[in-house]
JSON list of C-alpha atoms in Angstrom, two decimals:
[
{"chain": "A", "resi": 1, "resn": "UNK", "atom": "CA", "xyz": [-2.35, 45.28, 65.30]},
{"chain": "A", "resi": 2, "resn": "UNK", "atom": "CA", "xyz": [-5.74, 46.51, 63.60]},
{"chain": "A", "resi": 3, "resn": "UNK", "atom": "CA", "xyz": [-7.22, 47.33, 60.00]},
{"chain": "A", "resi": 4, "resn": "UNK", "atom": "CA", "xyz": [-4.11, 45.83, 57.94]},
{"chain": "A", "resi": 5, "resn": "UNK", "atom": "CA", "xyz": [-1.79, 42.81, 57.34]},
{"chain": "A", "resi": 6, "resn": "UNK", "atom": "CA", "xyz": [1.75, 42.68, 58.07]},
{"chain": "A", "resi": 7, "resn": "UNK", "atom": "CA", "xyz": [2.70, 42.13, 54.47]},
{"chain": "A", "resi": 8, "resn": "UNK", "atom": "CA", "xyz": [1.21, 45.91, 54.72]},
{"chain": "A", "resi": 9, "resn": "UNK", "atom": "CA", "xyz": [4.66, 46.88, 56.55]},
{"chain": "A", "resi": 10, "resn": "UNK", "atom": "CA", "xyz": [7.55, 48.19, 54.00]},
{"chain": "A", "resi": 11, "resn": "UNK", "atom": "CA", "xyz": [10.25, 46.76, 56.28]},
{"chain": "A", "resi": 12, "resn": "UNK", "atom": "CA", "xyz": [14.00, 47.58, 55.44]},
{"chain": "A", "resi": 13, "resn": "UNK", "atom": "CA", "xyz": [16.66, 46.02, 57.20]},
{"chain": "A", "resi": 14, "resn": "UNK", "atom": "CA", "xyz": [20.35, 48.53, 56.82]},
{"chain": "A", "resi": 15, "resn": "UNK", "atom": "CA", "xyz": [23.38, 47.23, 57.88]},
{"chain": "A", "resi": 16, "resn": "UNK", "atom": "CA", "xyz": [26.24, 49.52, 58.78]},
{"chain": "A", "resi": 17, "resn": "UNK", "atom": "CA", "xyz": [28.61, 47.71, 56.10]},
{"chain": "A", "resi": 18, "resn": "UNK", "atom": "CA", "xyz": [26.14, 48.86, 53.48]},
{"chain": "A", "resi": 19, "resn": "UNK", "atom": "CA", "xyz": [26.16, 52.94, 54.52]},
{"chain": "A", "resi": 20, "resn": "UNK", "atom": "CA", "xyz": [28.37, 55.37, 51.86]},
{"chain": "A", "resi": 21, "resn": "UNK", "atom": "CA", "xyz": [30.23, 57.89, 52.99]},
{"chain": "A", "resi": 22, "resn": "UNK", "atom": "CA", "xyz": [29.30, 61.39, 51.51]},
{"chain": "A", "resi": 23, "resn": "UNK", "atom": "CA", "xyz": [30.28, 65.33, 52.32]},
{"chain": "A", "resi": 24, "resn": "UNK", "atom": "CA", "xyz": [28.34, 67.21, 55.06]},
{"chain": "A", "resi": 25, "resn": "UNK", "atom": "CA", "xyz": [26.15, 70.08, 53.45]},
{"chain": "A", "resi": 26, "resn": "UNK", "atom": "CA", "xyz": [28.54, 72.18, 54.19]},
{"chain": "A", "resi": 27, "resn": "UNK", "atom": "CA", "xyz": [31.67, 70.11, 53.29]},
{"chain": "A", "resi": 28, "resn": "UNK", "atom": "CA", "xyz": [33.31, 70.25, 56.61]},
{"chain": "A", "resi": 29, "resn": "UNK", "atom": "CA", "xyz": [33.20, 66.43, 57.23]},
{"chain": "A", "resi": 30, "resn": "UNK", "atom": "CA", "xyz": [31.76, 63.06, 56.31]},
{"chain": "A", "resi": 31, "resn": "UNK", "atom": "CA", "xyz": [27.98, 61.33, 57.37]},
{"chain": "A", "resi": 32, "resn": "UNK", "atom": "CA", "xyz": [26.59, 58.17, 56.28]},
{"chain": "A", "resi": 33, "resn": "UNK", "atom": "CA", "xyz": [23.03, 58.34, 55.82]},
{"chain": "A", "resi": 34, "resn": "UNK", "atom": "CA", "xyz": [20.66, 55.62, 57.46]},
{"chain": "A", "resi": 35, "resn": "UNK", "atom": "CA", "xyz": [17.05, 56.99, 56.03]},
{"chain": "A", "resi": 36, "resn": "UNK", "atom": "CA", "xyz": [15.72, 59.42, 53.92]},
{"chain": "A", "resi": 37, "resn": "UNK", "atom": "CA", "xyz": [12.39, 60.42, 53.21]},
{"chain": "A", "resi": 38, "resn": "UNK", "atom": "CA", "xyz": [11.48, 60.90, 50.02]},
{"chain": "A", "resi": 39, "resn": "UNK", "atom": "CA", "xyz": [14.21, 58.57, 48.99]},
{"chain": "A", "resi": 40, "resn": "UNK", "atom": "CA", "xyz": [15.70, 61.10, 45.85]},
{"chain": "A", "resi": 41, "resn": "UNK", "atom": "CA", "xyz": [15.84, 64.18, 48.10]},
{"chain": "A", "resi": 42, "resn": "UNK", "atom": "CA", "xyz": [18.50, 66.75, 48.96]},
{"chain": "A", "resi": 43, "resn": "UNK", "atom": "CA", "xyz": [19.48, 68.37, 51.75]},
{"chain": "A", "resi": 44, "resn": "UNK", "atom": "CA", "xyz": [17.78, 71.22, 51.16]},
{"chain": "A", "resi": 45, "resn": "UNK", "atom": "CA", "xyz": [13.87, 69.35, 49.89]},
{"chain": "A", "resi": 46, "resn": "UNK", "atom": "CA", "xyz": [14.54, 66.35, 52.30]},
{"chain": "A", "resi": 47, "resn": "UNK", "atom": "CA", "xyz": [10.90, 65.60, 54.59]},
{"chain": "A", "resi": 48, "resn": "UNK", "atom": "CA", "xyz": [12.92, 63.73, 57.44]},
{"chain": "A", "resi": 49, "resn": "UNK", "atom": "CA", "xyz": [16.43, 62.11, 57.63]},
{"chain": "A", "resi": 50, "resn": "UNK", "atom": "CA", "xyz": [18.62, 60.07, 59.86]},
{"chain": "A", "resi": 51, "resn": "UNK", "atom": "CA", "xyz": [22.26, 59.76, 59.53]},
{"chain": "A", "resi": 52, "resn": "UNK", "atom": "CA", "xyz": [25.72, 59.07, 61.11]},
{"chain": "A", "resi": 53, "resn": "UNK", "atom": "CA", "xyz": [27.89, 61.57, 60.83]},
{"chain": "A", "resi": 54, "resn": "UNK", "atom": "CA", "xyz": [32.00, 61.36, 61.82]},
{"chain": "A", "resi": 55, "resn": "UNK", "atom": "CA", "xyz": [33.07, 64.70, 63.51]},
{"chain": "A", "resi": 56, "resn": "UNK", "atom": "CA", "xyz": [36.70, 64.59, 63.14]},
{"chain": "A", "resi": 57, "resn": "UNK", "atom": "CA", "xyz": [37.71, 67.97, 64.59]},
{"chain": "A", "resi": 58, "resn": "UNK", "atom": "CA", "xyz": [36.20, 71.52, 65.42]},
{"chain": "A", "resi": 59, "resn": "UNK", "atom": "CA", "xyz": [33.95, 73.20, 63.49]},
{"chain": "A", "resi": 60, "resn": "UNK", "atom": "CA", "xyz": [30.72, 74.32, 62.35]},
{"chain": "A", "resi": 61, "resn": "UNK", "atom": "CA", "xyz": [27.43, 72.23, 61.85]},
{"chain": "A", "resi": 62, "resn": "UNK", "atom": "CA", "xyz": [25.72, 72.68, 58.71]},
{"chain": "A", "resi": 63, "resn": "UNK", "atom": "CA", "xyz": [22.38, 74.66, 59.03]},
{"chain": "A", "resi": 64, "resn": "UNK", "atom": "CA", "xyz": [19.18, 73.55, 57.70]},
{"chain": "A", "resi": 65, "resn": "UNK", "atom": "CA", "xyz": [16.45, 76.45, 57.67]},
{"chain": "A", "resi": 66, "resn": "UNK", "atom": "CA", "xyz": [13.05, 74.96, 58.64]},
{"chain": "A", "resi": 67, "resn": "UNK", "atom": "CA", "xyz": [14.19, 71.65, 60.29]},
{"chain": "A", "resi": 68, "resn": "UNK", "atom": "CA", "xyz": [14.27, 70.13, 63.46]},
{"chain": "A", "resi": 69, "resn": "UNK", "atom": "CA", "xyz": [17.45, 68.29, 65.01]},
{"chain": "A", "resi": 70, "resn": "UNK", "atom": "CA", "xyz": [17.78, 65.02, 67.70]},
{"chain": "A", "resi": 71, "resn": "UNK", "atom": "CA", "xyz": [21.25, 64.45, 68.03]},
{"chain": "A", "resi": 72, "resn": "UNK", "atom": "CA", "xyz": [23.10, 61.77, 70.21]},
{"chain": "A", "resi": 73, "resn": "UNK", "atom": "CA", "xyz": [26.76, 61.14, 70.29]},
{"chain": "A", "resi": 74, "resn": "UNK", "atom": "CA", "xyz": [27.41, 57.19, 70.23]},
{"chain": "A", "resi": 75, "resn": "UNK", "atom": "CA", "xyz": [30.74, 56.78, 70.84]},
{"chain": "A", "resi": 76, "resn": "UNK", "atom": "CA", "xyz": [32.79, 57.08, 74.45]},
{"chain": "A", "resi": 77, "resn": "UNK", "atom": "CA", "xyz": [33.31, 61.21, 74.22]},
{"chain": "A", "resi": 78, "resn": "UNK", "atom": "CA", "xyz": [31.96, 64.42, 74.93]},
{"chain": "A", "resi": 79, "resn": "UNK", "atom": "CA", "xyz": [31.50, 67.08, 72.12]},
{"chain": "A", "resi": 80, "resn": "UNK", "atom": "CA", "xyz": [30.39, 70.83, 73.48]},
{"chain": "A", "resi": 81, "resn": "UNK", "atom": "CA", "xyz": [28.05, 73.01, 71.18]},
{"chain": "A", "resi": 82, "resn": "UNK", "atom": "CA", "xyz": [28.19, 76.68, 71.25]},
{"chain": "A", "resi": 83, "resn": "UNK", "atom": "CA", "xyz": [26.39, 79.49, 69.17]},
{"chain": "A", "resi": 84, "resn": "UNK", "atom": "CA", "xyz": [26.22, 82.78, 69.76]},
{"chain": "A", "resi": 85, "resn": "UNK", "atom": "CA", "xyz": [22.58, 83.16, 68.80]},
{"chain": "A", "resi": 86, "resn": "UNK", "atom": "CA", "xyz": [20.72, 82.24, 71.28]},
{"chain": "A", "resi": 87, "resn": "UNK", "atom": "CA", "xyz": [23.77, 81.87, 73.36]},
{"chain": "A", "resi": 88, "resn": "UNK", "atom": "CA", "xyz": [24.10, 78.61, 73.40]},
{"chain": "A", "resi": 89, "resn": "UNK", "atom": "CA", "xyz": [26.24, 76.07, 75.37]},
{"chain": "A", "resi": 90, "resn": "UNK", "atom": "CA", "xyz": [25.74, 72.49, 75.62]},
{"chain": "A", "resi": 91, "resn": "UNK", "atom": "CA", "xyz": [28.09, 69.51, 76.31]},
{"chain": "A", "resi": 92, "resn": "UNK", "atom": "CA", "xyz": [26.63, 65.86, 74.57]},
{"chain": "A", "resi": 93, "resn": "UNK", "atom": "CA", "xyz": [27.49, 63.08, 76.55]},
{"chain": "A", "resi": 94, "resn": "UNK", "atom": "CA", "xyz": [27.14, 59.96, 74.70]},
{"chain": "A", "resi": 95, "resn": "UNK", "atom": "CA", "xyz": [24.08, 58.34, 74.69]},
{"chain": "A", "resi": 96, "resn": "UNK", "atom": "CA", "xyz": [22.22, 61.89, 75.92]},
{"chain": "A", "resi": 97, "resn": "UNK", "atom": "CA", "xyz": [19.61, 63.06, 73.21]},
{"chain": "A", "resi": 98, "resn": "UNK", "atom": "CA", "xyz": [19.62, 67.00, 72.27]},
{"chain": "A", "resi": 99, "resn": "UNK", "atom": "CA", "xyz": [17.13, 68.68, 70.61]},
{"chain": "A", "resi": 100, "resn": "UNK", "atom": "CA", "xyz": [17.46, 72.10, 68.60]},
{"chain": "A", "resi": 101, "resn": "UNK", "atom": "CA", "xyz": [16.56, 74.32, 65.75]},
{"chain": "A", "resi": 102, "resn": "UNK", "atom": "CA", "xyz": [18.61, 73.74, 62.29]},
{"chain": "A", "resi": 103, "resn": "UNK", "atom": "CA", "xyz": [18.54, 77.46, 61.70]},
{"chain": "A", "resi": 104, "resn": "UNK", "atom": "CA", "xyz": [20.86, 78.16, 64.55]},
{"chain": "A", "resi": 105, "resn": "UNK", "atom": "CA", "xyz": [24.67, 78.82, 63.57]},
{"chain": "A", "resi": 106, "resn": "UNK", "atom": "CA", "xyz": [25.96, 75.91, 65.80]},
{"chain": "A", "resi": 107, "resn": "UNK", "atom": "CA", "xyz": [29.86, 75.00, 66.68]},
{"chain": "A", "resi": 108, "resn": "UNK", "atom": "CA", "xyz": [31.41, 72.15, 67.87]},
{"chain": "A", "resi": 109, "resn": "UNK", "atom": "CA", "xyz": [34.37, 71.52, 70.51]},
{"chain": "A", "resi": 110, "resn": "UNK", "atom": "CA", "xyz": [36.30, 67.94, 70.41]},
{"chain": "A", "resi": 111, "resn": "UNK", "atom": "CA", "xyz": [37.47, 68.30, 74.38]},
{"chain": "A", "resi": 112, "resn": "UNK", "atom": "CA", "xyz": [38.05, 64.41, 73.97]},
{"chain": "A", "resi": 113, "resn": "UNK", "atom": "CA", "xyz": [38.99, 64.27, 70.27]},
{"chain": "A", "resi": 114, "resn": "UNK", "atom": "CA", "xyz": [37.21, 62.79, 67.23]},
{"chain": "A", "resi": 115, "resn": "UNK", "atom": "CA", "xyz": [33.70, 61.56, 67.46]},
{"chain": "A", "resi": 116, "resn": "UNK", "atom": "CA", "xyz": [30.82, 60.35, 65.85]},
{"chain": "A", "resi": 117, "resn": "UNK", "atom": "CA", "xyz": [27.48, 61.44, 66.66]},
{"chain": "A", "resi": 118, "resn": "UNK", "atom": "CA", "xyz": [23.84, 60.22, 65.34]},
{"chain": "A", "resi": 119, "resn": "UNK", "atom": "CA", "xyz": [20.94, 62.83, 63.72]},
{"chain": "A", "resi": 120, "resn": "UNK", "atom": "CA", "xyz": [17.58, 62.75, 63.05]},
{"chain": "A", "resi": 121, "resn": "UNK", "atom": "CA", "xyz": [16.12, 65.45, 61.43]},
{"chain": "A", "resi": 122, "resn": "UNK", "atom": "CA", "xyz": [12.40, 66.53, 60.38]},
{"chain": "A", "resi": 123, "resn": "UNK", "atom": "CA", "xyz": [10.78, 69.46, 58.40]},
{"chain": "A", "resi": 124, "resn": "UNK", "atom": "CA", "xyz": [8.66, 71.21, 61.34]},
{"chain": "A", "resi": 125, "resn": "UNK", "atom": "CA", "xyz": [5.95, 72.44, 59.10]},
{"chain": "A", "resi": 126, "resn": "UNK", "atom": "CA", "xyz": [4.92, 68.90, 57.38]},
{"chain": "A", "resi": 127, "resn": "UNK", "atom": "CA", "xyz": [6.00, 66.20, 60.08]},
{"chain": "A", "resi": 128, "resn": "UNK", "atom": "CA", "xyz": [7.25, 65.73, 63.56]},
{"chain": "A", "resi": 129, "resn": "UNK", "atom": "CA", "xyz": [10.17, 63.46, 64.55]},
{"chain": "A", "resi": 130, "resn": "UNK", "atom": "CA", "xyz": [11.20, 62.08, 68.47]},
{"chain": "A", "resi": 131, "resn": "UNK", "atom": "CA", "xyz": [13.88, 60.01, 69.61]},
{"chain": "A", "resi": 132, "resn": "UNK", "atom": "CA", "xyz": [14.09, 57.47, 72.89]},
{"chain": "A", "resi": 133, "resn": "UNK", "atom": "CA", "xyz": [16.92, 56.04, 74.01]},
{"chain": "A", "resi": 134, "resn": "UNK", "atom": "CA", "xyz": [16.49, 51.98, 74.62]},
{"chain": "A", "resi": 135, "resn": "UNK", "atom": "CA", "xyz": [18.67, 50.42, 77.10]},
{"chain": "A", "resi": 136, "resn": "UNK", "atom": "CA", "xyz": [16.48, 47.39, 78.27]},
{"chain": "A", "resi": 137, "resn": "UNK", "atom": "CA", "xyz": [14.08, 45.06, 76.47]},
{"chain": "A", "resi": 138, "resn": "UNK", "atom": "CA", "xyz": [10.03, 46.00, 76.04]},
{"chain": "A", "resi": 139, "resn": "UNK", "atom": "CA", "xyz": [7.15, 45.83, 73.40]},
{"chain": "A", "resi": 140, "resn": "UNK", "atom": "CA", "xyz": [7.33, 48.59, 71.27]},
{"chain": "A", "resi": 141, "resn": "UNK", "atom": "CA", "xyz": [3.47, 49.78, 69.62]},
{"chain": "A", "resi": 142, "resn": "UNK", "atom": "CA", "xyz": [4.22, 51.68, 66.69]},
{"chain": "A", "resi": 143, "resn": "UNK", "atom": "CA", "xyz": [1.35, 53.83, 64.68]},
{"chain": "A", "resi": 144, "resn": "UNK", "atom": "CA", "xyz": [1.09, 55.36, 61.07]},
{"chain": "A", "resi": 145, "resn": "UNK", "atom": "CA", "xyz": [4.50, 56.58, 60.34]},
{"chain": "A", "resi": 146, "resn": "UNK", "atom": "CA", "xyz": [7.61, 55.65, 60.23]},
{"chain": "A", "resi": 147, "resn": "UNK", "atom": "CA", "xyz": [10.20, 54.11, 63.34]},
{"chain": "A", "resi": 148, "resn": "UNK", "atom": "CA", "xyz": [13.91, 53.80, 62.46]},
{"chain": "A", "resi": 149, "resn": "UNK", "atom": "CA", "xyz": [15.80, 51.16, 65.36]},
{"chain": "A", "resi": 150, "resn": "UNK", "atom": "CA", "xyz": [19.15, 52.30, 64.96]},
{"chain": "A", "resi": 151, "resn": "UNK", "atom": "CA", "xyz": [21.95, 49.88, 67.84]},
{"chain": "A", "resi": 152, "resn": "UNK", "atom": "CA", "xyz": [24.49, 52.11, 68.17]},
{"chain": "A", "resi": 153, "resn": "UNK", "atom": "CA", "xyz": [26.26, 49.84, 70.68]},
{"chain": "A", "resi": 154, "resn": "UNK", "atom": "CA", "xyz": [26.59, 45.79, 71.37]},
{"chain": "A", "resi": 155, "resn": "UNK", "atom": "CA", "xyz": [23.54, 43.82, 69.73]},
{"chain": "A", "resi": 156, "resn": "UNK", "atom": "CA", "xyz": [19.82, 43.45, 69.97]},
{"chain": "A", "resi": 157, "resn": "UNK", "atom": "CA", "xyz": [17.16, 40.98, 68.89]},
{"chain": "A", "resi": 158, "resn": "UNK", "atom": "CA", "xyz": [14.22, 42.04, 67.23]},
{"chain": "A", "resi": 159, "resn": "UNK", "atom": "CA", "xyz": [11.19, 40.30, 67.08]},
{"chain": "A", "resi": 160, "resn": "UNK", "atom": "CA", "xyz": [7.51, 40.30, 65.47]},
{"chain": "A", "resi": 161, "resn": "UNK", "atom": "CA", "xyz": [4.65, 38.77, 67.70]},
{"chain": "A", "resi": 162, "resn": "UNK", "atom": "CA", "xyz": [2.57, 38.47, 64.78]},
{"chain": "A", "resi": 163, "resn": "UNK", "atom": "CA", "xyz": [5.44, 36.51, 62.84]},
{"chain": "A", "resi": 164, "resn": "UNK", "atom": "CA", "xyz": [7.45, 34.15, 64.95]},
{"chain": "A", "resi": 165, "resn": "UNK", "atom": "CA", "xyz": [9.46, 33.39, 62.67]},
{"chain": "A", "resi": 166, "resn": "UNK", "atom": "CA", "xyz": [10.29, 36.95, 61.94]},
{"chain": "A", "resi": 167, "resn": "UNK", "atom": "CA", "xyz": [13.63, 37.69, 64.44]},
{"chain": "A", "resi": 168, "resn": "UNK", "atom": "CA", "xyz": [16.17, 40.43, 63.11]},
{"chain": "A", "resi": 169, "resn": "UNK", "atom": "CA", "xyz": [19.37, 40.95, 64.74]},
{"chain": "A", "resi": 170, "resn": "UNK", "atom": "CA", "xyz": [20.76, 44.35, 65.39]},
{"chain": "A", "resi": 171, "resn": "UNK", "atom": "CA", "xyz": [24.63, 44.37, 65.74]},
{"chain": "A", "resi": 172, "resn": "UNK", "atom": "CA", "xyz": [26.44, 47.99, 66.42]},
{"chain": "A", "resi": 173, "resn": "UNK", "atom": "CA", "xyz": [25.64, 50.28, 63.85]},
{"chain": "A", "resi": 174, "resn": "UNK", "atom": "CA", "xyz": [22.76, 48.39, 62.09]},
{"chain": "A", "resi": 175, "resn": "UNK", "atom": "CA", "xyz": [19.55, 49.76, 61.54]},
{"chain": "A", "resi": 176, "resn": "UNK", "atom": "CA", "xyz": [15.63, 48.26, 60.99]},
{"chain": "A", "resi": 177, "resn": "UNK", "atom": "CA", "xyz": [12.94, 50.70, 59.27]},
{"chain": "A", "resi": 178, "resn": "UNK", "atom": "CA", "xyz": [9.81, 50.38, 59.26]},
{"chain": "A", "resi": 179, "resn": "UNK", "atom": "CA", "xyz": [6.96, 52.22, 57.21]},
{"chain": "A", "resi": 180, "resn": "UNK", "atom": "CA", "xyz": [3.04, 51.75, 58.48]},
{"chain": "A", "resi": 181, "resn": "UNK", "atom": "CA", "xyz": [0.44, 52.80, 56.62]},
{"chain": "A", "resi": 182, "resn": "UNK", "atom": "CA", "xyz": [-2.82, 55.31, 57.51]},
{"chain": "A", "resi": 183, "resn": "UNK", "atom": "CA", "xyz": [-4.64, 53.94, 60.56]},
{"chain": "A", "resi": 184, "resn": "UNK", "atom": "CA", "xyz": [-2.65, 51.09, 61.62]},
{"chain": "A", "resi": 185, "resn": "UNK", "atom": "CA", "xyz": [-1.04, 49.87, 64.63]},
{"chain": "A", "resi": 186, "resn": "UNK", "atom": "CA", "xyz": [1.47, 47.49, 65.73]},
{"chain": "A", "resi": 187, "resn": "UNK", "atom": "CA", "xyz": [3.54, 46.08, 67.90]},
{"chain": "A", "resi": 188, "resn": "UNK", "atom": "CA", "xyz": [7.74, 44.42, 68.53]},
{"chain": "A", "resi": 189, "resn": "UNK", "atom": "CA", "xyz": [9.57, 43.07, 70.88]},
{"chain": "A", "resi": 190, "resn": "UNK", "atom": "CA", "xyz": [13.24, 44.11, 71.80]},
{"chain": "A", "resi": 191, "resn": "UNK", "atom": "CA", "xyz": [15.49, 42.32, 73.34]},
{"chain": "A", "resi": 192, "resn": "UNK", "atom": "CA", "xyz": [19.32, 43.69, 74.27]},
{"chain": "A", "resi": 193, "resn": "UNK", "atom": "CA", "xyz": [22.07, 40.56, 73.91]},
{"chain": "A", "resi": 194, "resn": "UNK", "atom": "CA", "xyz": [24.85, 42.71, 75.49]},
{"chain": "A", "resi": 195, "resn": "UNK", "atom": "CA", "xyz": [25.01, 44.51, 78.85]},
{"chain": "A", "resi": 196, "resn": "UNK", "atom": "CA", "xyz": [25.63, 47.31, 77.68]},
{"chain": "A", "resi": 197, "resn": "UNK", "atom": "CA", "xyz": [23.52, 47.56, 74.50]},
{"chain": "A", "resi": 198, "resn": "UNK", "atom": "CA", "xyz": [22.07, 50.74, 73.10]},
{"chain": "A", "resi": 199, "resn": "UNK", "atom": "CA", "xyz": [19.21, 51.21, 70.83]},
{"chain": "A", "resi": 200, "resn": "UNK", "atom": "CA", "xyz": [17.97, 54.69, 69.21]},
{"chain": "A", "resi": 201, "resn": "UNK", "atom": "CA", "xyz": [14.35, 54.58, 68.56]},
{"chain": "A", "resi": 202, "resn": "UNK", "atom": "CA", "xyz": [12.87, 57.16, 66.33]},
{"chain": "A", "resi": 203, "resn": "UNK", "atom": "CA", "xyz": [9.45, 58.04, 65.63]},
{"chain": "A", "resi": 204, "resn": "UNK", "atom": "CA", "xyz": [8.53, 60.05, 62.32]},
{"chain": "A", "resi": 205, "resn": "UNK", "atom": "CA", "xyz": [4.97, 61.21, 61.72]},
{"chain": "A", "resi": 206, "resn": "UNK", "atom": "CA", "xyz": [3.02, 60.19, 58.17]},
{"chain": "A", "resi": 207, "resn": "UNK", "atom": "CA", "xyz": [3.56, 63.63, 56.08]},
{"chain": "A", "resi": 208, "resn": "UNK", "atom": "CA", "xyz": [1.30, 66.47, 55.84]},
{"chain": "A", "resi": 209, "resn": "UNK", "atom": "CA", "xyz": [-0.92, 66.59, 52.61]},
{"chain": "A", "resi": 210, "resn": "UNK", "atom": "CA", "xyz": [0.13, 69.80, 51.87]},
{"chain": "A", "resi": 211, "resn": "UNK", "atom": "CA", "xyz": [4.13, 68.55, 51.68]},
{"chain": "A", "resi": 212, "resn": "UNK", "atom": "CA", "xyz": [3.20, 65.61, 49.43]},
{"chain": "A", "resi": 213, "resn": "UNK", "atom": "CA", "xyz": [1.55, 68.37, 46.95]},
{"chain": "A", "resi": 214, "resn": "UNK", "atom": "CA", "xyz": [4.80, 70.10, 47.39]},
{"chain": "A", "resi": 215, "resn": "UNK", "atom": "CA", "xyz": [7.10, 67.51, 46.44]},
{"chain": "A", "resi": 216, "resn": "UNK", "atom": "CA", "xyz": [4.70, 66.36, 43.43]},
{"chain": "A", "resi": 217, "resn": "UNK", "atom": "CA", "xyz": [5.29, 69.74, 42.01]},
{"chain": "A", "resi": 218, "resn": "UNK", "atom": "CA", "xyz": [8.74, 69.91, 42.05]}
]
């Protein structure tokens, strides 16, 4: 930790009971979403965004011109994405990270039925986004920015060295943000409580100056 306080740290804790269902951009299904940056954005002015979306049969994605993608099925079944530009063909198996281009006309196959898979989602020219998939326990540093802990499966403990009394617990589908400022650093401990536990840790880059000017302006 260097050059702030904790009480610096906008920390959000999201449980999954608390996440509202709305329509997909493009109406063809329902996503909860987890984190959005700035908070009153759209789809189409959003900087970053992280959702959970329910894929309940075939069917196209929604495209988002200028954006990044991450996405990760969580739950026990396959989906296959195809697009005929670039001539694309990729099965997701859960837990497996894929990375791609929101302009491209995407569609999905349900070989196993139903699903529900998890997004994060950047602007390319004002920030940049990654994803790692957590399946043990470790100190995680985190920098200027902001990292989104998302337990997609059993339950994790979260802890702050710098606070012992600060311990969050992650069950399935819960989420912990948390915003650093300019310049600083930090550090957490995870710990998984199930064998199988799953954690999605996503790293978002502090925006651009020329995207704040942006989104004063509009």
């Amino acid at each position: 930790m260097s050059g702030f306080s904790p009480s610096d740290i906008d920390l959000q804790l999201i449980r999954a009971k608390d996440l509202k269902p709305i329509p997909w951009k493009n109406g063809g299904g329902t996503t909860r979403e987890i984190a959005l940056e700035p908070p009153d954005a759209t789809f189409d002015n959003f900087l970053w965004r992280i959702s959970i979306a329910d894929v309940g049969q075939a069917g196209p994605f929604s495209t988002f011109d200028g954006v990044d993608r991450i996405i990760v099925v969580t739950q026990d079944a396959t989906m296959v994405l195809t697009s005929l530009s670039p001539g694309m063909a990729h099965t997701l198996l859960p837990g497996e990270p894929f990375r791609f281009s929101g302009e491209i006309p995407i569609h999905a196959e349900l070989p196993d039925g139903p699903t529900q898979d998890f997004n994060l989602m950047w602007r390319r020219d004002s920030t940049q986004g990654q994803m790692t998939v957590r399946r043990s326990a470790a100190c995680l540093g985190l920098n200027a920015g902001s990292a989104v802990l998302h337990c997609t499966k059993g339950s994790y403990q979260v802890s702050l060295p710098c606070n012992p009394a600060a311990n969050y617990l992650l069950q399935q589908g819960d989420t912990l943000r948390l915003t650093l400022p300019e310049s600083a650093t930090f550090s957490l401990d995870i710990l998984p409580l199930d064998a199988d536990a799953l954690m999605l840790d996503c790293r978002i880059d502090a925006p651009s100056t020329p995207y704040a000017r942006s989104l004063a302006h509009d």
